[in-house]
PDB file of C-alpha atoms in Angstrom:
ATOM      1  CA  UNK A 329     -20.452 216.303 -28.930  1.00  0.00           C
ATOM      2  CA  UNK A 330     -22.740 217.985 -31.387  1.00  0.00           C
ATOM      3  CA  UNK A 331     -22.457 218.468 -35.270  1.00  0.00           C
ATOM      4  CA  UNK A 332     -22.940 221.880 -36.649  1.00  0.00           C
ATOM      5  CA  UNK A 333     -23.309 222.983 -40.365  1.00  0.00           C
ATOM      6  CA  UNK A 334     -22.582 226.534 -40.993  1.00  0.00           C
ATOM      7  CA  UNK A 335     -23.339 226.283 -44.708  1.00  0.00           C
ATOM      8  CA  UNK A 336     -26.086 228.516 -46.053  1.00  0.00           C
ATOM      9  CA  UNK A 337     -29.195 226.436 -46.399  1.00  0.00           C
ATOM     10  CA  UNK A 338     -31.439 229.151 -47.269  1.00  0.00           C
ATOM     11  CA  UNK A 339     -31.948 231.267 -50.442  1.00  0.00           C
ATOM     12  CA  UNK A 340     -30.603 234.326 -48.679  1.00  0.00           C
ATOM     13  CA  UNK A 341     -27.310 232.654 -48.056  1.00  0.00           C
ATOM     14  CA  UNK A 342     -27.595 233.064 -44.347  1.00  0.00           C
ATOM     15  CA  UNK A 343     -26.436 230.086 -42.136  1.00  0.00           C
ATOM     16  CA  UNK A 344     -29.294 228.370 -40.422  1.00  0.00           C
ATOM     17  CA  UNK A 345     -26.898 227.032 -37.684  1.00  0.00           C
ATOM     18  CA  UNK A 346     -28.802 223.639 -37.459  1.00  0.00           C
ATOM     19  CA  UNK A 347     -27.856 220.398 -35.850  1.00  0.00           C
ATOM     20  CA  UNK A 348     -27.466 217.487 -38.107  1.00  0.00           C
ATOM     21  CA  UNK A 349     -26.402 213.952 -37.831  1.00  0.00           C
ATOM     22  CA  UNK A 350     -22.793 212.791 -37.747  1.00  0.00           C
ATOM     23  CA  UNK A 351     -22.972 210.891 -40.849  1.00  0.00           C
ATOM     24  CA  UNK A 352     -21.399 213.729 -42.876  1.00  0.00           C
ATOM     25  CA  UNK A 353     -23.956 213.773 -45.464  1.00  0.00           C
ATOM     26  CA  UNK A 354     -24.079 217.012 -47.308  1.00  0.00           C
ATOM     27  CA  UNK A 355     -20.448 217.995 -46.835  1.00  0.00           C
ATOM     28  CA  UNK A 356     -18.978 221.020 -45.114  1.00  0.00           C
ATOM     29  CA  UNK A 357     -19.789 219.531 -41.648  1.00  0.00           C
ATOM     30  CA  UNK A 358     -17.353 220.083 -38.796  1.00  0.00           C
ATOM     31  CA  UNK A 359     -17.617 219.232 -35.011  1.00  0.00           C
ATOM     32  CA  UNK A 360     -17.384 221.388 -32.120  1.00  0.00           C
ATOM     33  CA  UNK A 361     -18.145 221.131 -28.347  1.00  0.00           C
ATOM     34  CA  UNK A 362     -20.925 223.450 -27.123  1.00  0.00           C
ATOM     35  CA  UNK A 363     -21.386 221.938 -23.833  1.00  0.00           C
ATOM     36  CA  UNK A 364     -24.424 219.850 -24.932  1.00  0.00           C
ATOM     37  CA  UNK A 365     -24.157 216.210 -23.972  1.00  0.00           C
ATOM     38  CA  UNK A 366     -25.957 213.346 -25.497  1.00  0.00           C
ATOM     39  CA  UNK A 367     -26.047 209.966 -23.902  1.00  0.00           C
ATOM     40  CA  UNK A 368     -27.061 206.667 -24.742  1.00  0.00           C
ATOM     41  CA  UNK A 369     -28.768 203.919 -22.657  1.00  0.00           C
ATOM     42  CA  UNK A 370     -25.605 202.074 -22.356  1.00  0.00           C
ATOM     43  CA  UNK A 371     -23.684 205.163 -20.947  1.00  0.00           C
ATOM     44  CA  UNK A 372     -26.300 205.965 -18.196  1.00  0.00           C
ATOM     45  CA  UNK A 373     -25.206 203.336 -15.706  1.00  0.00           C
ATOM     46  CA  UNK A 374     -22.014 201.315 -15.278  1.00  0.00           C
ATOM     47  CA  UNK A 375     -23.238 197.807 -14.202  1.00  0.00           C
ATOM     48  CA  UNK A 376     -21.480 194.704 -12.893  1.00  0.00           C
ATOM     49  CA  UNK A 377     -22.340 191.158 -13.843  1.00  0.00           C
ATOM     50  CA  UNK A 378     -25.270 191.143 -11.171  1.00  0.00           C
ATOM     51  CA  UNK A 379     -27.101 194.207 -12.677  1.00  0.00           C
ATOM     52  CA  UNK A 380     -26.026 196.615  -9.922  1.00  0.00           C
ATOM     53  CA  UNK A 381     -25.015 200.216 -10.537  1.00  0.00           C
ATOM     54  CA  UNK A 382     -21.367 200.438  -9.456  1.00  0.00           C
ATOM     55  CA  UNK A 383     -21.385 204.322  -9.567  1.00  0.00           C
ATOM     56  CA  UNK A 384     -23.633 204.782  -6.473  1.00  0.00           C
ATOM     57  CA  UNK A 385     -27.046 204.624  -7.995  1.00  0.00           C
ATOM     58  CA  UNK A 386     -29.930 202.466  -6.851  1.00  0.00           C
ATOM     59  CA  UNK A 387     -29.365 198.725  -7.983  1.00  0.00           C
ATOM     60  CA  UNK A 388     -31.240 198.356 -11.282  1.00  0.00           C
ATOM     61  CA  UNK A 389     -32.566 194.942  -9.968  1.00  0.00           C
ATOM     62  CA  UNK A 390     -34.420 196.872  -7.113  1.00  0.00           C
ATOM     63  CA  UNK A 391     -35.916 199.702  -9.012  1.00  0.00           C
ATOM     64  CA  UNK A 392     -39.197 197.779  -9.715  1.00  0.00           C
ATOM     65  CA  UNK A 393     -39.621 196.290  -6.153  1.00  0.00           C
ATOM     66  CA  UNK A 394     -42.242 198.058  -4.085  1.00  0.00           C
ATOM     67  CA  UNK A 395     -41.120 199.444  -0.686  1.00  0.00           C
ATOM     68  CA  UNK A 396     -43.576 198.480   1.923  1.00  0.00           C
ATOM     69  CA  UNK A 397     -43.827 199.575   5.534  1.00  0.00           C
ATOM     70  CA  UNK A 398     -43.762 196.000   6.892  1.00  0.00           C
ATOM     71  CA  UNK A 399     -40.360 195.417   5.089  1.00  0.00           C
ATOM     72  CA  UNK A 400     -38.898 198.388   6.597  1.00  0.00           C
ATOM     73  CA  UNK A 401     -40.172 197.641   9.914  1.00  0.00           C
ATOM     74  CA  UNK A 402     -38.772 194.072   9.990  1.00  0.00           C
ATOM     75  CA  UNK A 403     -35.465 195.421   9.025  1.00  0.00           C
ATOM     76  CA  UNK A 404     -35.395 198.067  11.732  1.00  0.00           C
ATOM     77  CA  UNK A 405     -37.011 195.985  14.541  1.00  0.00           C
ATOM     78  CA  UNK A 406     -34.667 195.701  17.531  1.00  0.00           C
ATOM     79  CA  UNK A 407     -34.428 192.615  19.733  1.00  0.00           C
ATOM     80  CA  UNK A 408     -36.439 192.475  22.963  1.00  0.00           C
ATOM     81  CA  UNK A 409     -34.350 193.708  25.946  1.00  0.00           C
ATOM     82  CA  UNK A 410     -34.774 194.010  29.741  1.00  0.00           C
ATOM     83  CA  UNK A 411     -36.883 197.110  30.541  1.00  0.00           C
ATOM     84  CA  UNK A 412     -37.471 199.470  33.388  1.00  0.00           C
ATOM     85  CA  UNK A 413     -41.151 198.083  33.631  1.00  0.00           C
ATOM     86  CA  UNK A 414     -39.671 194.607  34.637  1.00  0.00           C
ATOM     87  CA  UNK A 415     -37.438 196.352  37.347  1.00  0.00           C
ATOM     88  CA  UNK A 416     -40.411 198.079  38.694  1.00  0.00           C
ATOM     89  CA  UNK A 417     -42.459 194.919  38.895  1.00  0.00           C
ATOM     90  CA  UNK A 418     -39.873 192.991  40.678  1.00  0.00           C
ATOM     91  CA  UNK A 419     -39.185 195.872  43.063  1.00  0.00           C
ATOM     92  CA  UNK A 420     -42.831 195.876  44.203  1.00  0.00           C
ATOM     93  CA  UNK A 421     -42.813 192.072  44.331  1.00  0.00           C
ATOM     94  CA  UNK A 422     -39.677 191.998  46.642  1.00  0.00           C
ATOM     95  CA  UNK A 423     -41.114 194.939  48.829  1.00  0.00           C
ATOM     96  CA  UNK A 424     -44.432 193.275  49.354  1.00  0.00           C
ATOM     97  CA  UNK A 425     -43.059 189.751  50.103  1.00  0.00           C
ATOM     98  CA  UNK A 426     -40.066 191.014  52.057  1.00  0.00           C
ATOM     99  CA  UNK A 427     -42.160 193.404  54.239  1.00  0.00           C
ATOM    100  CA  UNK A 428     -44.722 190.710  55.021  1.00  0.00           C
ATOM    101  CA  UNK A 429     -41.981 188.388  56.285  1.00  0.00           C
ATOM    102  CA  UNK A 430     -40.146 191.015  58.224  1.00  0.00           C
ATOM    103  CA  UNK A 431     -43.467 191.484  60.092  1.00  0.00           C
ATOM    104  CA  UNK A 432     -43.865 187.893  60.704  1.00  0.00           C
ATOM    105  CA  UNK A 433     -40.217 187.623  61.926  1.00  0.00           C
ATOM    106  CA  UNK A 434     -40.901 190.485  64.432  1.00  0.00           C
ATOM    107  CA  UNK A 435     -43.931 188.660  65.713  1.00  0.00           C
ATOM    108  CA  UNK A 436     -41.883 185.543  66.490  1.00  0.00           C
ATOM    109  CA  UNK A 437     -38.701 187.227  67.699  1.00  0.00           C
ATOM    110  CA  UNK A 438     -40.119 190.175  69.679  1.00  0.00           C
ATOM    111  CA  UNK A 439     -43.858 189.414  70.116  1.00  0.00           C
ATOM    112  CA  UNK A 440     -44.711 192.491  68.189  1.00  0.00           C
ATOM    113  CA  UNK A 441     -47.988 193.066  66.266  1.00  0.00           C
ATOM    114  CA  UNK A 442     -49.746 190.495  68.568  1.00  0.00           C
ATOM    115  CA  UNK A 443     -47.228 187.828  67.872  1.00  0.00           C
ATOM    116  CA  UNK A 444     -46.527 184.860  70.120  1.00  0.00           C
ATOM    117  CA  UNK A 445     -42.859 185.661  70.990  1.00  0.00           C
ATOM    118  CA  UNK A 446     -40.256 183.005  70.973  1.00  0.00           C
ATOM    119  CA  UNK A 447     -41.711 181.052  74.027  1.00  0.00           C
ATOM    120  CA  UNK A 448     -45.053 180.994  72.269  1.00  0.00           C
ATOM    121  CA  UNK A 449     -43.814 179.931  68.960  1.00  0.00           C
ATOM    122  CA  UNK A 450     -41.479 177.148  70.583  1.00  0.00           C
ATOM    123  CA  UNK A 451     -44.551 175.763  72.296  1.00  0.00           C
ATOM    124  CA  UNK A 452     -46.454 175.707  68.951  1.00  0.00           C
ATOM    125  CA  UNK A 453     -43.809 173.820  67.235  1.00  0.00           C
ATOM    126  CA  UNK A 454     -43.739 171.295  70.231  1.00  0.00           C
ATOM    127  CA  UNK A 455     -47.478 170.921  69.972  1.00  0.00           C
ATOM    128  CA  UNK A 456     -47.304 169.650  66.382  1.00  0.00           C
ATOM    129  CA  UNK A 457     -44.612 167.081  67.032  1.00  0.00           C
ATOM    130  CA  UNK A 458     -41.266 168.865  66.350  1.00  0.00           C
ATOM    131  CA  UNK A 459     -38.065 167.751  68.300  1.00  0.00           C
ATOM    132  CA  UNK A 460     -35.567 170.418  69.138  1.00  0.00           C
ATOM    133  CA  UNK A 461     -38.497 172.984  68.888  1.00  0.00           C
ATOM    134  CA  UNK A 462     -36.393 175.907  70.419  1.00  0.00           C
ATOM    135  CA  UNK A 463     -33.703 175.678  67.773  1.00  0.00           C
ATOM    136  CA  UNK A 464     -36.221 175.351  64.980  1.00  0.00           C
ATOM    137  CA  UNK A 465     -38.099 178.316  66.376  1.00  0.00           C
ATOM    138  CA  UNK A 466     -35.012 180.384  66.144  1.00  0.00           C
ATOM    139  CA  UNK A 467     -34.138 179.199  62.784  1.00  0.00           C
ATOM    140  CA  UNK A 468     -37.559 179.850  61.388  1.00  0.00           C
ATOM    141  CA  UNK A 469     -37.897 183.386  63.054  1.00  0.00           C
ATOM    142  CA  UNK A 470     -34.556 184.527  61.868  1.00  0.00           C
ATOM    143  CA  UNK A 471     -35.103 183.116  58.334  1.00  0.00           C
ATOM    144  CA  UNK A 472     -38.366 185.135  58.174  1.00  0.00           C
ATOM    145  CA  UNK A 473     -36.915 188.297  59.688  1.00  0.00           C
ATOM    146  CA  UNK A 474     -33.587 188.124  57.883  1.00  0.00           C
ATOM    147  CA  UNK A 475     -34.901 186.905  54.731  1.00  0.00           C
ATOM    148  CA  UNK A 476     -37.559 189.510  54.348  1.00  0.00           C
ATOM    149  CA  UNK A 477     -34.973 192.331  55.134  1.00  0.00           C
ATOM    150  CA  UNK A 478     -32.864 190.976  52.390  1.00  0.00           C
ATOM    151  CA  UNK A 479     -35.501 190.797  49.925  1.00  0.00           C
ATOM    152  CA  UNK A 480     -36.509 194.492  50.456  1.00  0.00           C
ATOM    153  CA  UNK A 481     -32.809 195.562  49.935  1.00  0.00           C
ATOM    154  CA  UNK A 482     -32.341 193.156  46.970  1.00  0.00           C
ATOM    155  CA  UNK A 483     -29.152 191.641  48.670  1.00  0.00           C
ATOM    156  CA  UNK A 484     -28.325 188.045  48.285  1.00  0.00           C
ATOM    157  CA  UNK A 485     -31.740 187.614  46.819  1.00  0.00           C
ATOM    158  CA  UNK A 486     -31.551 183.924  45.713  1.00  0.00           C
ATOM    159  CA  UNK A 487     -30.744 182.865  49.286  1.00  0.00           C
ATOM    160  CA  UNK A 488     -33.322 185.180  50.798  1.00  0.00           C
ATOM    161  CA  UNK A 489     -36.028 183.843  48.392  1.00  0.00           C
ATOM    162  CA  UNK A 490     -35.125 180.265  49.011  1.00  0.00           C
ATOM    163  CA  UNK A 491     -35.357 180.676  52.737  1.00  0.00           C
ATOM    164  CA  UNK A 492     -38.730 182.196  52.541  1.00  0.00           C
ATOM    165  CA  UNK A 493     -39.835 179.519  50.084  1.00  0.00           C
ATOM    166  CA  UNK A 494     -38.556 176.733  52.424  1.00  0.00           C
ATOM    167  CA  UNK A 495     -40.603 178.228  55.464  1.00  0.00           C
ATOM    168  CA  UNK A 496     -43.658 178.343  53.367  1.00  0.00           C
ATOM    169  CA  UNK A 497     -43.207 174.671  51.912  1.00  0.00           C
ATOM    170  CA  UNK A 498     -43.085 173.607  55.554  1.00  0.00           C
ATOM    171  CA  UNK A 499     -46.167 175.503  56.560  1.00  0.00           C
ATOM    172  CA  UNK A 500     -48.114 174.117  53.513  1.00  0.00           C
ATOM    173  CA  UNK A 501     -46.959 170.526  54.384  1.00  0.00           C
ATOM    174  CA  UNK A 502     -48.213 171.002  57.948  1.00  0.00           C
ATOM    175  CA  UNK A 503     -51.437 173.023  57.439  1.00  0.00           C
ATOM    176  CA  UNK A 504     -52.976 171.480  54.290  1.00  0.00           C
ATOM    177  CA  UNK A 505     -55.932 169.385  55.133  1.00  0.00           C
ATOM    178  CA  UNK A 506     -57.700 169.368  51.904  1.00  0.00           C
ATOM    179  CA  UNK A 507     -58.898 173.081  51.868  1.00  0.00           C
ATOM    180  CA  UNK A 508     -57.492 175.969  49.850  1.00  0.00           C
ATOM    181  CA  UNK A 509     -59.409 179.023  50.605  1.00  0.00           C
ATOM    182  CA  UNK A 510     -58.659 181.335  53.761  1.00  0.00           C
ATOM    183  CA  UNK A 511     -59.046 181.496  56.669  1.00  0.00           C
ATOM    184  CA  UNK A 512     -58.781 177.670  57.226  1.00  0.00           C
ATOM    185  CA  UNK A 513     -56.974 176.750  53.939  1.00  0.00           C
ATOM    186  CA  UNK A 514     -53.568 177.505  52.537  1.00  0.00           C
ATOM    187  CA  UNK A 515     -54.509 180.224  50.070  1.00  0.00           C
ATOM    188  CA  UNK A 516     -52.243 182.878  51.742  1.00  0.00           C
ATOM    189  CA  UNK A 517     -49.253 180.353  52.206  1.00  0.00           C
ATOM    190  CA  UNK A 518     -49.492 179.236  48.539  1.00  0.00           C
ATOM    191  CA  UNK A 519     -49.511 182.974  47.270  1.00  0.00           C
ATOM    192  CA  UNK A 520     -46.378 183.664  49.314  1.00  0.00           C
ATOM    193  CA  UNK A 521     -44.692 180.465  48.196  1.00  0.00           C
ATOM    194  CA  UNK A 522     -45.424 181.385  44.466  1.00  0.00           C
ATOM    195  CA  UNK A 523     -44.068 185.053  45.109  1.00  0.00           C
ATOM    196  CA  UNK A 524     -40.832 183.683  46.619  1.00  0.00           C
ATOM    197  CA  UNK A 525     -40.385 181.162  43.762  1.00  0.00           C
ATOM    198  CA  UNK A 526     -40.896 184.018  41.276  1.00  0.00           C
ATOM    199  CA  UNK A 527     -38.061 186.158  42.872  1.00  0.00           C
ATOM    200  CA  UNK A 528     -35.935 183.103  43.115  1.00  0.00           C
ATOM    201  CA  UNK A 529     -35.739 182.646  39.392  1.00  0.00           C
ATOM    202  CA  UNK A 530     -36.530 186.086  38.034  1.00  0.00           C
ATOM    203  CA  UNK A 531     -33.874 187.797  40.254  1.00  0.00           C
ATOM    204  CA  UNK A 532     -34.276 191.070  42.256  1.00  0.00           C
ATOM    205  CA  UNK A 533     -34.274 193.376  39.109  1.00  0.00           C
ATOM    206  CA  UNK A 534     -31.857 196.301  38.573  1.00  0.00           C
ATOM    207  CA  UNK A 535     -33.252 198.316  41.403  1.00  0.00           C
ATOM    208  CA  UNK A 536     -31.332 196.268  43.886  1.00  0.00           C
ATOM    209  CA  UNK A 537     -27.953 196.001  45.609  1.00  0.00           C
ATOM    210  CA  UNK A 538     -27.377 192.779  43.902  1.00  0.00           C
ATOM    211  CA  UNK A 539     -27.386 194.585  40.560  1.00  0.00           C
ATOM    212  CA  UNK A 540     -24.684 193.299  38.199  1.00  0.00           C
ATOM    213  CA  UNK A 541     -23.420 190.711  40.730  1.00  0.00           C
ATOM    214  CA  UNK A 542     -22.716 187.066  39.479  1.00  0.00           C
ATOM    215  CA  UNK A 543     -25.883 185.632  40.808  1.00  0.00           C
ATOM    216  CA  UNK A 544     -27.788 188.594  39.215  1.00  0.00           C
ATOM    217  CA  UNK A 545     -26.309 187.802  35.765  1.00  0.00           C
ATOM    218  CA  UNK A 546     -27.085 184.092  35.965  1.00  0.00           C
ATOM    219  CA  UNK A 547     -30.522 183.942  37.783  1.00  0.00           C
ATOM    220  CA  UNK A 548     -31.490 180.493  36.444  1.00  0.00           C
ATOM    221  CA  UNK A 549     -28.326 178.713  37.771  1.00  0.00           C
ATOM    222  CA  UNK A 550     -28.309 180.492  41.081  1.00  0.00           C
ATOM    223  CA  UNK A 551     -31.998 179.952  41.495  1.00  0.00           C
ATOM    224  CA  UNK A 552     -31.766 176.235  40.746  1.00  0.00           C
ATOM    225  CA  UNK A 553     -28.867 175.684  43.114  1.00  0.00           C
ATOM    226  CA  UNK A 554     -30.714 177.657  45.986  1.00  0.00           C
ATOM    227  CA  UNK A 555     -33.873 175.460  45.219  1.00  0.00           C
ATOM    228  CA  UNK A 556     -31.904 172.204  45.772  1.00  0.00           C
ATOM    229  CA  UNK A 557     -30.622 173.508  49.077  1.00  0.00           C
ATOM    230  CA  UNK A 558     -34.170 174.597  50.157  1.00  0.00           C
ATOM    231  CA  UNK A 559     -35.455 171.192  49.240  1.00  0.00           C
ATOM    232  CA  UNK A 560     -32.799 169.489  51.304  1.00  0.00           C
ATOM    233  CA  UNK A 561     -33.444 171.791  54.285  1.00  0.00           C
ATOM    234  CA  UNK A 562     -37.316 171.304  53.974  1.00  0.00           C
ATOM    235  CA  UNK A 563     -36.835 167.514  53.974  1.00  0.00           C
ATOM    236  CA  UNK A 564     -34.686 167.525  56.977  1.00  0.00           C
ATOM    237  CA  UNK A 565     -36.950 169.776  58.841  1.00  0.00           C
ATOM    238  CA  UNK A 566     -40.115 167.487  58.105  1.00  0.00           C
ATOM    239  CA  UNK A 567     -38.565 164.077  58.538  1.00  0.00           C
ATOM    240  CA  UNK A 568     -35.661 164.490  60.868  1.00  0.00           C
ATOM    241  CA  UNK A 569     -36.836 166.922  63.444  1.00  0.00           C
ATOM    242  CA  UNK A 570     -40.661 165.830  63.368  1.00  0.00           C
TER     243      UNK A 570
END
């Protein structure tokens, strides 16, 4: 609302159409709305008791706060989740470990790749003091062949990894004589055992048939259960049949 005085203020008698205060000093003053808006500081923002603008403007309390990149990044940072890189790593680990044990199983069962066959493997077990060597030979060979194939497919992965781990623990217990490095030490067997242990608790990854099965969703629990089974089977092999 503006105030307009149309009285003559010049000697010629013409109106100067000036704007004056609303005090009414000088008389002859009337009011009209010419579209010009005057505001005061109290009219600029409608604030609640906490000093925030309730009409949609930026909160007054935050106007003087500098915006930094770090604060923005902290607010927008997403939590860590499972990625495709982990799936690729576990797939390669499974293929390498499973492929190696399929080859070992074929050596024992069919005598392929220069292997001893079942007769030669049975004789080997008898020579190191195992009773029921024929049964143990078949159990070991089938575990290596079947466990390796399941690892490649990513099917029943905890059981497959536990079976391979049990075989390697037996080999480590029998072969270790104080040396570690190949060819006379247990370097290769320890590496296989570590790989099987990793798959047992990490799971097969999403590039597997096990994807979204119950043991896939709970790898720690399923890994621990299979580890207990493996420990019992290994103890029975070493102390009952030998």
